[in-house]
Amino acid sequence: MEQTIFNHMQVVRGITEKSIQQIPEELADIVPTGFTNNIRWNFGHIAYIQEKLLFGVSGQKMTLPEAYEVFFSAGTKPANWIETPPSLTAISGELIAQKQRIRDYLPGNLQKRLPEPFTNKAGITFHTLGETFLFSFYHEALHMESIKRIYRAIKN
């Protein structure tokens, strides 16, 4: 079953990687009417939350640049950015590198208990690394749908 889960991660992250490579940089920062975030924020948020859900909550070192928390953590938005955020190319590179770190770290650790239970903003409590990992697929898909909706709004 563990291999099936890792294969699913490859599929989900593969969709994300393909999508970020198809978005022109000049469209990444547009926040259409009715939205609070842009395409760049959503891709960066996917990377940051995945890092937090797998490495941060399990007590491992988070290796994304520290600026990702400032730009892309829950509750942030582009309207509050003071500095220049990472390029889509940089975010893409982080997503690819993160996938490999996950493949190196997680095998055999899905049942590993978190140092302390982690409750997300939706009120869901996780006790194991496997629980946070499985939730991350749902989270990534939600933000990929947001990216699609923002892209459609920009194009229309």
GROMACS .gro file of N, CA and C in nm, residues 22-138:
model
  351
   22GLN      N    1   0.354   2.570  -1.742
   22GLN     CA    2   0.273   2.622  -1.852
   22GLN      C    3   0.219   2.763  -1.828
   23ILE      N    4   0.234   2.813  -1.707
   23ILE     CA    5   0.181   2.946  -1.674
   23ILE      C    6   0.286   3.052  -1.707
   24PRO      N    7   0.252   3.150  -1.788
   24PRO     CA    8   0.347   3.258  -1.815
   24PRO      C    9   0.369   3.344  -1.688
   25GLU      N   10   0.491   3.379  -1.663
   25GLU     CA   11   0.527   3.459  -1.545
   25GLU      C   12   0.444   3.587  -1.537
   26GLU      N   13   0.413   3.647  -1.653
   26GLU     CA   14   0.340   3.775  -1.651
   26GLU      C   15   0.195   3.761  -1.604
   27LEU      N   16   0.144   3.638  -1.597
   27LEU     CA   17   0.008   3.618  -1.547
   27LEU      C   18   0.006   3.578  -1.399
   28ALA      N   19   0.122   3.548  -1.344
   28ALA     CA   20   0.132   3.488  -1.210
   28ALA      C   21   0.086   3.580  -1.098
   29ASP      N   22   0.090   3.710  -1.118
   29ASP     CA   23   0.060   3.803  -1.008
   29ASP      C   24  -0.074   3.875  -1.021
   30ILE      N   25  -0.150   3.839  -1.120
   30ILE     CA   26  -0.282   3.902  -1.138
   30ILE      C   27  -0.380   3.840  -1.038
   31VAL      N   28  -0.449   3.928  -0.965
   31VAL     CA   29  -0.553   3.883  -0.872
   31VAL      C   30  -0.687   3.929  -0.932
   32PRO      N   31  -0.758   3.837  -0.998
   32PRO     CA   32  -0.885   3.877  -1.061
   32PRO      C   33  -0.989   3.917  -0.956
   33THR      N   34  -1.086   3.994  -1.000
   33THR     CA   35  -1.197   4.033  -0.914
   33THR      C   36  -1.261   3.907  -0.855
   34GLY      N   37  -1.286   3.910  -0.726
   34GLY     CA   38  -1.348   3.797  -0.658
   34GLY      C   39  -1.248   3.701  -0.595
   35PHE      N   40  -1.120   3.724  -0.618
   35PHE     CA   41  -1.015   3.639  -0.561
   35PHE      C   42  -0.929   3.721  -0.466
   36THR      N   43  -0.867   3.656  -0.369
   36THR     CA   44  -0.776   3.726  -0.277
   36THR      C   45  -0.631   3.691  -0.302
   37ASN      N   46  -0.608   3.586  -0.379
   37ASN     CA   47  -0.471   3.543  -0.407
   37ASN      C   48  -0.452   3.525  -0.557
   38ASN      N   49  -0.326   3.508  -0.595
   38ASN     CA   50  -0.294   3.492  -0.735
   38ASN      C   51  -0.235   3.353  -0.761
   39ILE      N   52  -0.198   3.329  -0.884
   39ILE     CA   53  -0.141   3.199  -0.921
   39ILE      C   54  -0.010   3.173  -0.849
   40ARG      N   55   0.078   3.273  -0.843
   40ARG     CA   56   0.207   3.254  -0.775
   40ARG      C   57   0.185   3.215  -0.628
   41TRP      N   58   0.094   3.285  -0.561
   41TRP     CA   59   0.069   3.253  -0.421
   41TRP      C   60   0.023   3.109  -0.406
   42ASN      N   61  -0.066   3.063  -0.490
   42ASN     CA   62  -0.118   2.926  -0.478
   42ASN      C   63  -0.008   2.822  -0.496
   43PHE      N   64   0.079   2.839  -0.595
   43PHE     CA   65   0.188   2.743  -0.613
   43PHE      C   66   0.285   2.747  -0.493
   44GLY      N   67   0.319   2.867  -0.448
   44GLY     CA   68   0.407   2.879  -0.332
   44GLY      C   69   0.344   2.822  -0.206
   45HIS      N   70   0.214   2.841  -0.193
   45HIS     CA   71   0.141   2.789  -0.078
   45HIS      C   72   0.140   2.636  -0.078
   46ILE      N   73   0.124   2.576  -0.195
   46ILE     CA   74   0.132   2.430  -0.205
   46ILE      C   75   0.266   2.382  -0.151
   47ALA      N   76   0.374   2.445  -0.195
   47ALA     CA   77   0.509   2.405  -0.150
   47ALA      C   78   0.525   2.426   0.000
   48TYR      N   79   0.483   2.542   0.049
   48TYR     CA   80   0.503   2.571   0.192
   48TYR      C   81   0.423   2.477   0.281
   49ILE      N   82   0.296   2.457   0.249
   49ILE     CA   83   0.213   2.372   0.335
   49ILE      C   84   0.259   2.227   0.329
   50GLN      N   85   0.299   2.179   0.212
   50GLN     CA   86   0.352   2.043   0.203
   50GLN      C   87   0.475   2.028   0.293
   51GLU      N   88   0.561   2.127   0.290
   51GLU     CA   89   0.682   2.125   0.373
   51GLU      C   90   0.644   2.120   0.522
   52LYS      N   91   0.547   2.202   0.559
   52LYS     CA   92   0.505   2.207   0.698
   52LYS      C   93   0.438   2.077   0.740
   53LEU      N   94   0.350   2.024   0.654
   53LEU     CA   95   0.276   1.902   0.689
   53LEU      C   96   0.365   1.778   0.699
   54LEU      N   97   0.475   1.776   0.627
   54LEU     CA   98   0.559   1.657   0.629
   54LEU      C   99   0.684   1.672   0.713
   55PHE      N  100   0.747   1.785   0.706
   55PHE     CA  101   0.873   1.803   0.778
   55PHE      C  102   0.853   1.884   0.907
   56GLY      N  103   0.784   1.995   0.897
   56GLY     CA  104   0.766   2.082   1.013
   56GLY      C  105   0.696   2.017   1.129
   57VAL      N  106   0.579   1.956   1.105
   57VAL     CA  107   0.502   1.899   1.215
   57VAL      C  108   0.564   1.772   1.271
   58SER      N  109   0.656   1.711   1.196
   58SER     CA  110   0.720   1.588   1.246
   58SER      C  111   0.854   1.618   1.313
   59GLY      N  112   0.887   1.747   1.325
   59GLY     CA  113   1.010   1.785   1.393
   59GLY      C  114   1.134   1.779   1.307
   60GLN      N  115   1.116   1.763   1.176
   60GLN     CA  116   1.230   1.761   1.084
   60GLN      C  117   1.261   1.903   1.037
   61LYS      N  118   1.378   1.920   0.982
   61LYS     CA  119   1.419   2.051   0.930
   61LYS      C  120   1.340   2.083   0.803
   62MET      N  121   1.282   2.201   0.800
   62MET     CA  122   1.216   2.249   0.680
   62MET      C  123   1.323   2.317   0.595
   63THR      N  124   1.335   2.277   0.469
   63THR     CA  125   1.445   2.328   0.388
   63THR      C  126   1.404   2.430   0.282
   64LEU      N  127   1.276   2.463   0.274
   64LEU     CA  128   1.236   2.571   0.184
   64LEU      C  129   1.299   2.701   0.235
   65PRO      N  130   1.325   2.796   0.145
   65PRO     CA  131   1.373   2.927   0.193
   65PRO      C  132   1.276   2.985   0.295
   66GLU      N  133   1.329   3.051   0.397
   66GLU     CA  134   1.246   3.107   0.504
   66GLU      C  135   1.140   3.205   0.451
   67ALA      N  136   1.169   3.270   0.340
   67ALA     CA  137   1.074   3.367   0.284
   67ALA      C  138   0.942   3.302   0.244
   68TYR      N  139   0.943   3.172   0.220
   68TYR     CA  140   0.819   3.105   0.180
   68TYR      C  141   0.713   3.116   0.289
   69GLU      N  142   0.752   3.115   0.413
   69GLU     CA  143   0.654   3.131   0.521
   69GLU      C  144   0.592   3.270   0.516
   70VAL      N  145   0.674   3.371   0.493
   70VAL     CA  146   0.627   3.509   0.488
   70VAL      C  147   0.532   3.531   0.370
   71PHE      N  148   0.567   3.476   0.255
   71PHE     CA  149   0.486   3.495   0.135
   71PHE      C  150   0.366   3.403   0.125
   72PHE      N  151   0.382   3.275   0.168
   72PHE     CA  152   0.287   3.172   0.128
   72PHE      C  153   0.217   3.095   0.240
   73SER      N  154   0.241   3.128   0.366
   73SER     CA  155   0.174   3.052   0.472
   73SER      C  156   0.026   3.089   0.475
   74ALA      N  157  -0.052   3.010   0.547
   74ALA     CA  158  -0.196   3.034   0.557
   74ALA      C  159  -0.221   3.174   0.612
   75GLY      N  160  -0.314   3.243   0.551
   75GLY     CA  161  -0.350   3.377   0.596
   75GLY      C  162  -0.273   3.489   0.527
   76THR      N  163  -0.169   3.455   0.451
   76THR     CA  164  -0.096   3.558   0.377
   76THR      C  165  -0.169   3.585   0.246
   77LYS      N  166  -0.136   3.699   0.185
   77LYS     CA  167  -0.191   3.730   0.054
   77LYS      C  168  -0.100   3.830  -0.017
   78PRO      N  169  -0.102   3.827  -0.149
   78PRO     CA  170  -0.014   3.915  -0.227
   78PRO      C  171  -0.032   4.063  -0.197
   79ALA      N  172  -0.149   4.104  -0.159
   79ALA     CA  173  -0.172   4.247  -0.129
   79ALA      C  174  -0.084   4.296  -0.015
   80ASN      N  175  -0.035   4.204   0.068
   80ASN     CA  176   0.049   4.242   0.182
   80ASN      C  177   0.198   4.223   0.156
   81TRP      N  178   0.235   4.177   0.037
   81TRP     CA  179   0.377   4.155   0.007
   81TRP      C  180   0.451   4.287  -0.002
   82ILE      N  181   0.561   4.296   0.068
   82ILE     CA  182   0.646   4.415   0.064
   82ILE      C  183   0.766   4.391  -0.026
   83GLU      N  184   0.816   4.269  -0.025
   83GLU     CA  185   0.933   4.232  -0.104
   83GLU      C  186   0.889   4.155  -0.228
   84THR      N  187   0.983   4.126  -0.314
   84THR     CA  188   0.954   4.050  -0.436
   84THR      C  189   0.950   3.901  -0.404
   85PRO      N  190   0.841   3.835  -0.441
   85PRO     CA  191   0.830   3.691  -0.413
   85PRO      C  192   0.916   3.610  -0.510
   86PRO      N  193   0.936   3.482  -0.481
   86PRO     CA  194   1.013   3.396  -0.571
   86PRO      C  195   0.944   3.385  -0.708
   87SER      N  196   1.025   3.367  -0.811
   87SER     CA  197   0.972   3.348  -0.946
   87SER      C  198   0.902   3.213  -0.956
   88LEU      N  199   0.821   3.196  -1.060
   88LEU     CA  200   0.759   3.066  -1.083
   88LEU      C  201   0.865   2.959  -1.106
   89THR      N  202   0.974   2.995  -1.173
   89THR     CA  203   1.083   2.900  -1.195
   89THR      C  204   1.143   2.854  -1.063
   90ALA      N  205   1.162   2.948  -0.970
   90ALA     CA  206   1.217   2.912  -0.839
   90ALA      C  207   1.119   2.823  -0.762
   91ILE      N  208   0.991   2.858  -0.765
   91ILE     CA  209   0.890   2.777  -0.695
   91ILE      C  210   0.886   2.637  -0.758
   92SER      N  211   0.889   2.631  -0.889
   92SER     CA  212   0.889   2.502  -0.959
   92SER      C  213   1.007   2.416  -0.913
   93GLY      N  214   1.124   2.477  -0.904
   93GLY     CA  215   1.242   2.405  -0.857
   93GLY      C  216   1.225   2.352  -0.717
   94GLU      N  217   1.162   2.431  -0.631
   94GLU     CA  218   1.138   2.387  -0.493
   94GLU      C  219   1.039   2.272  -0.488
   95LEU      N  220   0.935   2.278  -0.571
   95LEU     CA  221   0.837   2.169  -0.576
   95LEU      C  222   0.901   2.038  -0.620
   96ILE      N  223   0.989   2.045  -0.718
   96ILE     CA  224   1.058   1.925  -0.768
   96ILE      C  225   1.153   1.870  -0.662
   97ALA      N  226   1.231   1.958  -0.600
   97ALA     CA  227   1.325   1.915  -0.496
   97ALA      C  228   1.250   1.858  -0.375
   98GLN      N  229   1.139   1.919  -0.341
   98GLN     CA  230   1.059   1.873  -0.228
   98GLN      C  231   1.008   1.731  -0.251
   99LYS      N  232   0.965   1.704  -0.372
   99LYS     CA  233   0.915   1.570  -0.405
   99LYS      C  234   1.024   1.465  -0.378
  100GLN      N  235   1.148   1.495  -0.414
  100GLN     CA  236   1.256   1.400  -0.391
  100GLN      C  237   1.286   1.386  -0.241
  101ARG      N  238   1.282   1.496  -0.167
  101ARG     CA  239   1.304   1.488  -0.022
  101ARG      C  240   1.197   1.401   0.044
  102ILE      N  241   1.074   1.413  -0.004
  102ILE     CA  242   0.965   1.331   0.049
  102ILE      C  243   0.992   1.185   0.019
  103ARG      N  244   1.032   1.155  -0.104
  103ARG     CA  245   1.062   1.016  -0.142
  103ARG      C  246   1.178   0.960  -0.062
  104ASP      N  247   1.271   1.044  -0.021
  104ASP     CA  248   1.385   0.999   0.060
  104ASP      C  249   1.346   0.978   0.207
  105TYR      N  250   1.257   1.062   0.258
  105TYR     CA  251   1.225   1.064   0.401
  105TYR      C  252   1.110   0.971   0.442
  106LEU      N  253   1.006   0.966   0.362
  106LEU     CA  254   0.883   0.902   0.408
  106LEU      C  255   0.876   0.750   0.407
  107PRO      N  256   0.942   0.681   0.313
  107PRO     CA  257   0.926   0.535   0.315
  107PRO      C  258   0.956   0.475   0.452
  108GLY      N  259   0.861   0.396   0.500
  108GLY     CA  260   0.874   0.334   0.631
  108GLY      C  261   0.833   0.423   0.747
  109ASN      N  262   0.796   0.547   0.719
  109ASN     CA  263   0.762   0.643   0.825
  109ASN      C  264   0.616   0.687   0.826
  110LEU      N  265   0.532   0.628   0.743
  110LEU     CA  266   0.393   0.674   0.736
  110LEU      C  267   0.318   0.652   0.868
  111GLN      N  268   0.356   0.551   0.943
  111GLN     CA  269   0.290   0.525   1.072
  111GLN      C  270   0.356   0.601   1.188
  112LYS      N  271   0.462   0.675   1.157
  112LYS     CA  272   0.535   0.749   1.261
  112LYS      C  273   0.443   0.851   1.326
  113ARG      N  274   0.438   0.846   1.460
  113ARG     CA  275   0.356   0.941   1.534
  113ARG      C  276   0.425   1.077   1.536
  114LEU      N  277   0.344   1.181   1.523
  114LEU     CA  278   0.397   1.316   1.532
  114LEU      C  279   0.438   1.344   1.676
  115PRO      N  280   0.538   1.429   1.698
  115PRO     CA  281   0.579   1.460   1.836
  115PRO      C  282   0.462   1.507   1.922
  116GLU      N  283   0.370   1.578   1.859
  116GLU     CA  284   0.244   1.616   1.924
  116GLU      C  285   0.138   1.626   1.814
  117PRO      N  286   0.013   1.597   1.847
  117PRO     CA  287  -0.091   1.606   1.744
  117PRO      C  288  -0.093   1.746   1.682
  118PHE      N  289  -0.122   1.751   1.553
  118PHE     CA  290  -0.127   1.878   1.480
  118PHE      C  291  -0.270   1.901   1.433
  119THR      N  292  -0.326   2.017   1.468
  119THR     CA  293  -0.460   2.054   1.424
  119THR      C  294  -0.448   2.169   1.325
  120ASN      N  295  -0.503   2.149   1.205
  120ASN     CA  296  -0.495   2.253   1.103
  120ASN      C  297  -0.605   2.357   1.124
  121LYS      N  298  -0.606   2.459   1.037
  121LYS     CA  299  -0.704   2.567   1.051
  121LYS      C  300  -0.848   2.522   1.031
  122ALA      N  301  -0.867   2.408   0.965
  122ALA     CA  302  -1.002   2.354   0.945
  122ALA      C  303  -1.049   2.273   1.065
  123GLY      N  304  -0.962   2.259   1.166
  123GLY     CA  305  -0.999   2.184   1.286
  123GLY      C  306  -0.974   2.035   1.278
  124ILE      N  307  -0.901   1.991   1.174
  124ILE     CA  308  -0.870   1.849   1.158
  124ILE      C  309  -0.740   1.820   1.234
  125THR      N  310  -0.744   1.719   1.320
  125THR     CA  311  -0.626   1.682   1.399
  125THR      C  312  -0.560   1.559   1.339
  126PHE      N  313  -0.429   1.568   1.324
  126PHE     CA  314  -0.349   1.459   1.269
  126PHE      C  315  -0.256   1.405   1.378
  127HIS      N  316  -0.237   1.274   1.377
  127HIS     CA  317  -0.153   1.208   1.477
  127HIS      C  318  -0.030   1.142   1.417
  128THR      N  319  -0.036   1.109   1.287
  128THR     CA  320   0.076   1.041   1.224
  128THR      C  321   0.120   1.116   1.098
  129LEU      N  322   0.240   1.088   1.057
  129LEU     CA  323   0.294   1.146   0.935
  129LEU      C  324   0.212   1.104   0.814
  130GLY      N  325   0.165   0.980   0.813
  130GLY     CA  326   0.081   0.933   0.703
  130GLY      C  327  -0.047   1.012   0.690
  131GLU      N  328  -0.106   1.050   0.803
  131GLU     CA  329  -0.229   1.129   0.799
  131GLU      C  330  -0.204   1.266   0.736
  132THR      N  331  -0.095   1.330   0.775
  132THR     CA  332  -0.066   1.461   0.717
  132THR      C  333  -0.031   1.449   0.569
  133PHE      N  334   0.039   1.341   0.534
  133PHE     CA  335   0.077   1.319   0.394
  133PHE      C  336  -0.047   1.299   0.307
  134LEU      N  337  -0.138   1.215   0.351
  134LEU     CA  338  -0.260   1.192   0.273
  134LEU      C  339  -0.343   1.320   0.261
  135PHE      N  340  -0.352   1.398   0.369
  135PHE     CA  341  -0.426   1.524   0.363
  135PHE      C  342  -0.362   1.620   0.263
  136SER      N  343  -0.230   1.614   0.249
  136SER     CA  344  -0.161   1.707   0.160
  136SER      C  345  -0.205   1.691   0.014
  137PHE      N  346  -0.248   1.570  -0.025
  137PHE     CA  347  -0.297   1.550  -0.162
  137PHE      C  348  -0.425   1.631  -0.184
  138TYR      N  349  -0.514   1.626  -0.086
  138TYR     CA  350  -0.638   1.702  -0.092
  138TYR      C  351  -0.608   1.852  -0.099
   0.00000   0.00000   0.00000
